[in-house]
C-alpha positions as a LaTeX table, in Angstrom:
\begin{tabular}{lrrr}
\hline
Residue & $x$ (\AA) & $y$ (\AA) & $z$ (\AA) \\
\hline
Met1 & $-26.23$ & $-4.54$ & 11.36 \\
Ser2 & $-22.57$ & $-4.08$ & 10.50 \\
Leu3 & $-21.07$ & $-1.71$ & 7.96 \\
Arg4 & $-17.82$ & $-2.19$ & 6.12 \\
Phe5 & $-16.09$ & 0.61 & 4.19 \\
Gly6 & $-13.62$ & $-0.15$ & 1.40 \\
Val7 & $-11.24$ & 2.23 & $-0.37$ \\
Leu8 & $-8.51$ & $-0.25$ & $-1.35$ \\
Gly9 & $-10.04$ & $-0.68$ & $-4.78$ \\
Pro10 & $-13.31$ & 0.71 & $-6.13$ \\
Leu11 & $-15.15$ & 2.63 & $-3.40$ \\
Gln12 & $-17.34$ & 0.15 & $-1.59$ \\
Val13 & $-19.69$ & 0.00 & 1.38 \\
Thr14 & $-21.42$ & $-3.17$ & 2.51 \\
Arg15 & $-24.08$ & $-3.73$ & 5.13 \\
Asp16 & $-24.04$ & $-7.27$ & 6.49 \\
Gly17 & $-22.16$ & $-8.29$ & 3.36 \\
Val18 & $-24.62$ & $-6.66$ & 0.94 \\
Ser19 & $-23.41$ & $-3.80$ & $-1.26$ \\
Val20 & $-24.84$ & $-0.35$ & $-0.49$ \\
Arg21 & $-25.69$ & 1.94 & $-3.41$ \\
Leu22 & $-23.60$ & 5.09 & $-3.09$ \\
Gly23 & $-25.16$ & 7.26 & $-5.78$ \\
Thr24 & $-23.51$ & 9.78 & $-8.05$ \\
Leu25 & $-19.82$ & 10.50 & $-8.54$ \\
Lys26 & $-20.15$ & 13.64 & $-6.42$ \\
Gln27 & $-21.66$ & 11.65 & $-3.57$ \\
Arg28 & $-18.91$ & 9.05 & $-3.85$ \\
Leu29 & $-16.28$ & 11.76 & $-3.85$ \\
Met30 & $-17.82$ & 13.32 & $-0.76$ \\
Leu31 & $-17.80$ & 9.94 & 0.96 \\
Thr32 & $-14.15$ & 9.48 & 0.03 \\
Met33 & $-13.33$ & 12.81 & 1.65 \\
Leu34 & $-15.07$ & 11.71 & 4.84 \\
Leu35 & $-13.26$ & 8.36 & 4.79 \\
Met36 & $-9.93$ & 10.16 & 4.53 \\
Glu37 & $-10.52$ & 11.43 & 8.06 \\
Pro38 & $-12.90$ & 9.01 & 9.79 \\
Asn39 & $-14.58$ & 10.31 & 12.94 \\
Arg40 & $-13.26$ & 13.82 & 12.28 \\
Thr41 & $-15.13$ & 16.82 & 10.97 \\
Val42 & $-14.33$ & 17.74 & 7.38 \\
Pro43 & $-15.08$ & 21.46 & 6.84 \\
Leu44 & $-17.53$ & 22.50 & 4.15 \\
Glu45 & $-14.82$ & 24.48 & 2.38 \\
Arg46 & $-12.66$ & 21.38 & 1.92 \\
Leu47 & $-15.59$ & 19.34 & 0.70 \\
Met48 & $-16.49$ & 22.00 & $-1.84$ \\
Ala49 & $-12.87$ & 22.20 & $-3.01$ \\
Ala50 & $-12.82$ & 18.44 & $-3.55$ \\
Leu51 & $-16.11$ & 18.31 & $-5.41$ \\
Trp52 & $-15.71$ & 21.40 & $-7.61$ \\
Glu53 & $-12.07$ & 22.48 & $-7.17$ \\
Asp54 & $-11.80$ & 26.13 & $-8.28$ \\
Ser55 & $-15.21$ & 26.53 & $-9.89$ \\
Pro56 & $-18.08$ & 25.69 & $-7.52$ \\
Pro57 & $-21.54$ & 26.47 & $-8.93$ \\
Asn58 & $-23.87$ & 28.93 & $-7.24$ \\
Ser59 & $-25.83$ & 25.95 & $-5.98$ \\
Ala60 & $-22.75$ & 24.29 & $-4.42$ \\
Met61 & $-23.89$ & 24.59 & $-0.81$ \\
Tyr62 & $-27.38$ & 23.32 & $-1.63$ \\
Asn63 & $-25.93$ & 20.43 & $-3.63$ \\
Leu64 & $-23.51$ & 19.57 & $-0.83$ \\
Arg65 & $-26.35$ & 19.34 & 1.68 \\
Ser66 & $-28.30$ & 17.18 & $-0.75$ \\
Tyr67 & $-25.37$ & 14.77 & $-1.16$ \\
Ala68 & $-24.93$ & 14.62 & 2.61 \\
Asn69 & $-28.62$ & 13.82 & 3.12 \\
Lys70 & $-28.52$ & 11.03 & 0.55 \\
Leu71 & $-25.40$ & 9.55 & 2.11 \\
Arg72 & $-27.00$ & 9.86 & 5.53 \\
Gln73 & $-29.95$ & 7.82 & 4.32 \\
Ala74 & $-27.73$ & 5.19 & 2.70 \\
Leu75 & $-25.20$ & 4.77 & 5.50 \\
Thr76 & $-27.27$ & 3.53 & 8.41 \\
Asp77 & $-26.38$ & 0.60 & 10.65 \\
Gly78 & $-29.99$ & $-0.18$ & 11.51 \\
His79 & $-30.12$ & 2.36 & 14.32 \\
Asn80 & $-28.35$ & 5.57 & 13.38 \\
Ser81 & $-26.84$ & 7.16 & 10.33 \\
Arg82 & $-23.07$ & 7.28 & 10.26 \\
Val83 & $-23.03$ & 10.66 & 8.49 \\
Ile84 & $-23.45$ & 13.43 & 11.03 \\
Thr85 & $-23.58$ & 17.20 & 10.79 \\
Arg86 & $-20.91$ & 18.75 & 12.94 \\
Arg87 & $-19.72$ & 22.32 & 12.63 \\
Pro88 & $-18.07$ & 23.43 & 10.47 \\
Gly89 & $-18.96$ & 20.52 & 8.17 \\
Tyr90 & $-19.71$ & 16.80 & 8.22 \\
Ala91 & $-18.18$ & 13.72 & 9.79 \\
Leu92 & $-18.43$ & 9.98 & 9.20 \\
Glu93 & $-18.53$ & 7.70 & 12.22 \\
Val94 & $-16.42$ & 4.59 & 11.64 \\
Asn95 & $-15.90$ & 1.88 & 14.23 \\
Gly96 & $-12.80$ & $-0.25$ & 14.67 \\
Gly97 & $-12.37$ & $-2.88$ & 11.97 \\
Glu98 & $-14.83$ & $-1.23$ & 9.57 \\
Leu99 & $-12.44$ & 0.63 & 7.23 \\
Asp100 & $-10.06$ & $-1.46$ & 5.13 \\
Ser101 & $-7.36$ & 1.22 & 4.83 \\
Val102 & $-7.09$ & 1.46 & 8.62 \\
Glu103 & $-6.93$ & $-2.32$ & 8.97 \\
Phe104 & $-4.28$ & $-2.48$ & 6.25 \\
Ala105 & $-2.14$ & 0.17 & 7.94 \\
Gly106 & $-2.26$ & $-1.79$ & 11.19 \\
Arg107 & $-1.27$ & $-5.01$ & 9.45 \\
Leu108 & 1.60 & $-3.23$ & 7.73 \\
Arg109 & 2.92 & $-1.77$ & 11.01 \\
Gln110 & 2.77 & $-5.14$ & 12.74 \\
Gly111 & 4.38 & $-6.95$ & 9.83 \\
Gln112 & 7.25 & $-4.49$ & 9.66 \\
Ala113 & 7.72 & $-4.74$ & 13.43 \\
Asp114 & 7.85 & $-8.54$ & 13.23 \\
Leu115 & 10.35 & $-8.35$ & 10.39 \\
Ser116 & 12.61 & $-5.99$ & 12.33 \\
Lys117 & 12.51 & $-8.42$ & 15.28 \\
Gly118 & 13.65 & $-11.30$ & 13.10 \\
Ala119 & 10.26 & $-13.02$ & 12.94 \\
Pro120 & 9.59 & $-13.39$ & 9.19 \\
Arg121 & 6.85 & $-16.01$ & 9.54 \\
Glu122 & 4.81 & $-13.77$ & 11.80 \\
Ala123 & 5.49 & $-10.85$ & 9.47 \\
Leu124 & 4.17 & $-12.87$ & 6.52 \\
Arg125 & 0.94 & $-13.61$ & 8.34 \\
His126 & 0.19 & $-9.93$ & 8.94 \\
Leu127 & 1.43 & $-8.69$ & 5.58 \\
Ser128 & $-0.47$ & $-11.36$ & 3.65 \\
Ala129 & $-3.68$ & $-10.47$ & 5.47 \\
Gly130 & $-3.11$ & $-6.78$ & 4.74 \\
Leu131 & $-2.34$ & $-7.24$ & 1.06 \\
Ala132 & $-5.40$ & $-9.48$ & 0.66 \\
Leu133 & $-7.57$ & $-6.44$ & 1.44 \\
Trp134 & $-6.59$ & $-4.79$ & $-1.84$ \\
Arg135 & $-9.07$ & $-5.07$ & $-4.74$ \\
Gly136 & $-7.38$ & $-2.68$ & $-7.19$ \\
Arg137 & $-6.15$ & 0.91 & $-7.22$ \\
Pro138 & $-7.39$ & 2.92 & $-4.23$ \\
Ala139 & $-10.80$ & 4.50 & $-4.84$ \\
Glu140 & $-10.21$ & 3.95 & $-8.54$ \\
Asp141 & $-13.77$ & 4.93 & $-9.49$ \\
Val142 & $-13.56$ & 8.33 & $-7.77$ \\
Pro143 & $-12.21$ & 11.48 & $-9.49$ \\
Arg144 & $-8.64$ & 12.29 & $-8.38$ \\
Thr145 & $-9.24$ & 15.90 & $-7.45$ \\
Val146 & $-6.50$ & 17.92 & $-5.76$ \\
Pro147 & $-7.61$ & 17.33 & $-2.13$ \\
Val148 & $-7.97$ & 13.56 & $-2.69$ \\
Ala149 & $-4.93$ & 12.72 & $-4.83$ \\
Pro150 & $-2.21$ & 12.95 & $-2.11$ \\
Trp151 & $-4.13$ & 10.55 & 0.13 \\
Leu152 & $-4.57$ & 8.06 & $-2.70$ \\
Asp153 & $-0.87$ & 8.35 & $-3.54$ \\
Ala154 & $-0.01$ & 7.68 & 0.12 \\
Leu155 & $-2.12$ & 4.52 & 0.06 \\
Glu156 & $-0.29$ & 3.33 & $-3.05$ \\
Glu157 & 3.02 & 4.00 & $-1.30$ \\
Gln158 & 1.90 & 1.95 & 1.70 \\
Arg159 & 0.98 & $-0.89$ & $-0.62$ \\
Cys160 & 4.45 & $-0.84$ & $-2.16$ \\
Leu161 & 6.03 & $-0.87$ & 1.30 \\
Ala162 & 3.90 & $-3.88$ & 2.23 \\
Leu163 & 4.90 & $-5.69$ & $-0.95$ \\
Glu164 & 8.55 & $-4.99$ & $-0.26$ \\
Ser165 & 8.33 & $-6.14$ & 3.35 \\
Tyr166 & 6.39 & $-9.23$ & 2.35 \\
Ala167 & 9.06 & $-10.21$ & $-0.13$ \\
Ala168 & 11.82 & $-9.47$ & 2.37 \\
Ala169 & 10.21 & $-11.92$ & 4.78 \\
Arg170 & 9.93 & $-14.63$ & 2.14 \\
Leu171 & 13.54 & $-14.17$ & 1.12 \\
Glu172 & 14.60 & $-14.44$ & 4.74 \\
Leu173 & 12.80 & $-17.78$ & 4.83 \\
Gly174 & 14.78 & $-18.99$ & 1.82 \\
Glu175 & 11.93 & $-18.80$ & $-0.71$ \\
His176 & 14.05 & $-17.08$ & $-3.33$ \\
Glu177 & 13.47 & $-19.25$ & $-6.40$ \\
Ile178 & 9.68 & $-18.93$ & $-6.34$ \\
Met179 & 9.98 & $-15.16$ & $-5.89$ \\
Val180 & 11.87 & $-14.36$ & $-9.09$ \\
Thr181 & 8.89 & $-14.17$ & $-11.46$ \\
Asp182 & 6.82 & $-12.03$ & $-9.09$ \\
Leu183 & 9.75 & $-9.71$ & $-8.50$ \\
Arg184 & 10.32 & $-9.24$ & $-12.21$ \\
Thr185 & 6.68 & $-8.22$ & $-12.52$ \\
Leu186 & 7.03 & $-5.82$ & $-9.62$ \\
Val187 & 10.08 & $-3.99$ & $-10.94$ \\
Ser188 & 8.42 & $-3.66$ & $-14.35$ \\
Arg189 & 5.51 & $-1.87$ & $-12.65$ \\
His190 & 7.63 & 0.10 & $-10.20$ \\
Pro191 & 10.95 & 0.65 & $-12.02$ \\
Thr192 & 12.21 & 3.42 & $-9.72$ \\
Arg193 & 11.84 & 1.56 & $-6.41$ \\
Glu194 & 15.37 & 0.53 & $-5.48$ \\
Arg195 & 14.35 & $-1.84$ & $-2.72$ \\
Met196 & 12.33 & $-3.86$ & $-5.21$ \\
Trp197 & 15.34 & $-4.10$ & $-7.49$ \\
Gly198 & 17.43 & $-5.19$ & $-4.52$ \\
His199 & 14.97 & $-7.95$ & $-3.74$ \\
Leu200 & 15.10 & $-9.18$ & $-7.35$ \\
Met201 & 18.89 & $-9.13$ & $-7.33$ \\
Leu202 & 18.98 & $-11.11$ & $-4.11$ \\
Ala203 & 16.40 & $-13.65$ & $-5.27$ \\
Leu204 & 18.41 & $-14.28$ & $-8.44$ \\
Tyr205 & 21.70 & $-14.44$ & $-6.57$ \\
Arg206 & 20.39 & $-16.92$ & $-4.02$ \\
Ser207 & 18.92 & $-19.01$ & $-6.84$ \\
Gly208 & 22.40 & $-19.37$ & $-8.30$ \\
Asp209 & 21.87 & $-16.91$ & $-11.16$ \\
Ile210 & 24.67 & $-14.50$ & $-10.32$ \\
Glu211 & 24.84 & $-13.22$ & $-13.90$ \\
Gly212 & 21.11 & $-12.46$ & $-13.76$ \\
Ala213 & 21.51 & $-10.65$ & $-10.44$ \\
Leu214 & 24.23 & $-8.41$ & $-11.86$ \\
Ala215 & 22.13 & $-7.79$ & $-14.97$ \\
Ala216 & 19.25 & $-6.72$ & $-12.74$ \\
Tyr217 & 21.53 & $-4.15$ & $-11.12$ \\
Ala218 & 22.44 & $-2.80$ & $-14.55$ \\
Ala219 & 18.74 & $-2.59$ & $-15.45$ \\
Ala220 & 18.01 & $-0.77$ & $-12.20$ \\
Arg221 & 20.79 & 1.73 & $-12.85$ \\
Gln222 & 19.46 & 2.37 & $-16.34$ \\
Ala223 & 15.86 & 2.81 & $-15.13$ \\
Leu224 & 16.89 & 5.26 & $-12.41$ \\
Ala225 & 19.02 & 7.27 & $-14.83$ \\
Glu226 & 16.35 & 7.45 & $-17.53$ \\
Arg227 & 13.38 & 8.16 & $-15.28$ \\
Leu228 & 14.86 & 10.17 & $-12.41$ \\
Gly229 & 18.29 & 11.23 & $-13.61$ \\
Val230 & 19.98 & 9.66 & $-10.57$ \\
Asp231 & 22.41 & 6.85 & $-9.78$ \\
Pro232 & 21.55 & 3.90 & $-7.52$ \\
Gly233 & 21.59 & 4.71 & $-3.82$ \\
Pro234 & 24.15 & 3.40 & $-1.32$ \\
Asp235 & 22.14 & 0.32 & $-0.30$ \\
Leu236 & 21.82 & $-0.96$ & $-3.86$ \\
Val237 & 25.46 & $-0.17$ & $-4.59$ \\
Ala238 & 26.53 & $-2.04$ & $-1.44$ \\
Leu239 & 24.44 & $-5.05$ & $-2.44$ \\
His240 & 26.03 & $-5.06$ & $-5.89$ \\
Arg241 & 29.53 & $-4.92$ & $-4.41$ \\
Ala242 & 28.70 & $-7.73$ & $-1.99$ \\
Met243 & 27.58 & $-9.88$ & $-4.91$ \\
Leu244 & 30.76 & $-9.16$ & $-6.84$ \\
Ala245 & 32.71 & $-10.22$ & $-3.75$ \\
Arg246 & 30.50 & $-13.32$ & $-3.24$ \\
Asp247 & 29.87 & $-12.15$ & 0.33 \\
Pro248 & 28.63 & $-15.14$ & 2.43 \\
Ala249 & 26.41 & $-12.74$ & 4.37 \\
Leu250 & 24.08 & $-12.70$ & 1.34 \\
Ala251 & 22.86 & $-16.20$ & 2.18 \\
Pro252 & 19.35 & $-16.47$ & 3.69 \\
Ala253 & 19.12 & $-16.06$ & 7.45 \\
Ser254 & 18.23 & $-19.74$ & 7.86 \\
Ala255 & 21.37 & $-20.80$ & 6.00 \\
Arg256 & 23.52 & $-18.40$ & 8.00 \\
Arg257 & 22.16 & $-19.82$ & 11.24 \\
Arg258 & 22.87 & $-23.38$ & 10.11 \\
Ser259 & 26.44 & $-22.49$ & 9.20 \\
Gly260 & 26.95 & $-20.44$ & 12.33 \\
Ala261 & 27.77 & $-17.35$ & 10.30 \\
Arg262 & 27.14 & $-13.96$ & 11.82 \\
Cys263 & 24.38 & $-11.85$ & 10.31 \\
Gly264 & 25.75 & $-9.32$ & 7.87 \\
Arg265 & 24.68 & $-6.25$ & 6.00 \\
Ala266 & 22.12 & $-7.97$ & 3.77 \\
Arg267 & 19.96 & $-9.00$ & 6.70 \\
Ser268 & 20.03 & $-5.60$ & 8.34 \\
Arg269 & 18.86 & $-4.00$ & 5.12 \\
Gly270 & 16.14 & $-6.58$ & 4.57 \\
His271 & 16.56 & $-7.11$ & 0.82 \\
Gly272 & 13.62 & $-9.11$ & $-0.54$ \\
Leu273 & 10.15 & $-8.67$ & $-2.21$ \\
Pro274 & 6.59 & $-10.12$ & $-2.31$ \\
Cys275 & 4.23 & $-11.66$ & $-4.77$ \\
Tyr276 & 1.79 & $-9.28$ & $-6.36$ \\
Arg277 & $-1.59$ & $-9.92$ & $-7.93$ \\
Arg278 & $-3.24$ & $-7.29$ & $-10.08$ \\
Arg279 & $-6.99$ & $-7.53$ & $-9.48$ \\
\hline
\end{tabular}
């Protein structure tokens, strides 16, 4: 029997494709803590802090053992339970390819490496496969207690990086016109991410909508000022100046190769963004 653990959306465990019942919110939160550090011991103190924060009941230790026992019974692979007692706490045994967040991180690393090597098609393959693993907000049905929240935020950040790299690859392949709508959606959901704004600007510019590209820069500057109290960073400013100067280096890589032009600043910075589906 094979187990599959999912945190890139509602917490999910399947056994041979069949959903496993995970019990109460406390049990699900405990499982999330174990999935944060697969194959490593999570101390009892950290588990208690996640489940009850600053006010554990007198029965906290008893309850914790009860949750562990119930998870141990639920998370078997037909031979052994994956939840093991290991001083000073508990650990969850996870094999390669069983946890979606680990698979996603690997796909993201490979996609970014392919992109940096000038292989956008290969990058798209890995990034598309990684983004397809997402089913919603990470562990969205689990309470965001203090020990869990930073990990969930980090997963969201990785997702944004994957979306940005995915779009960068598509823009390098000259798919700018079909990207505009998705990029507008992305910047509306992530208005302080400058790279996303840069991708939208570049998609509009390469589609022939120079006025729209410059308007996107103005919108980015306004969003950054209102939400963060900062001006656009040097990369976005440089892109804006290049557009004002009609810099030929802003053409897609494929067009630059056909014309024999040398690669310029736009390629090295990888401006471009991906399509995004809210599930």
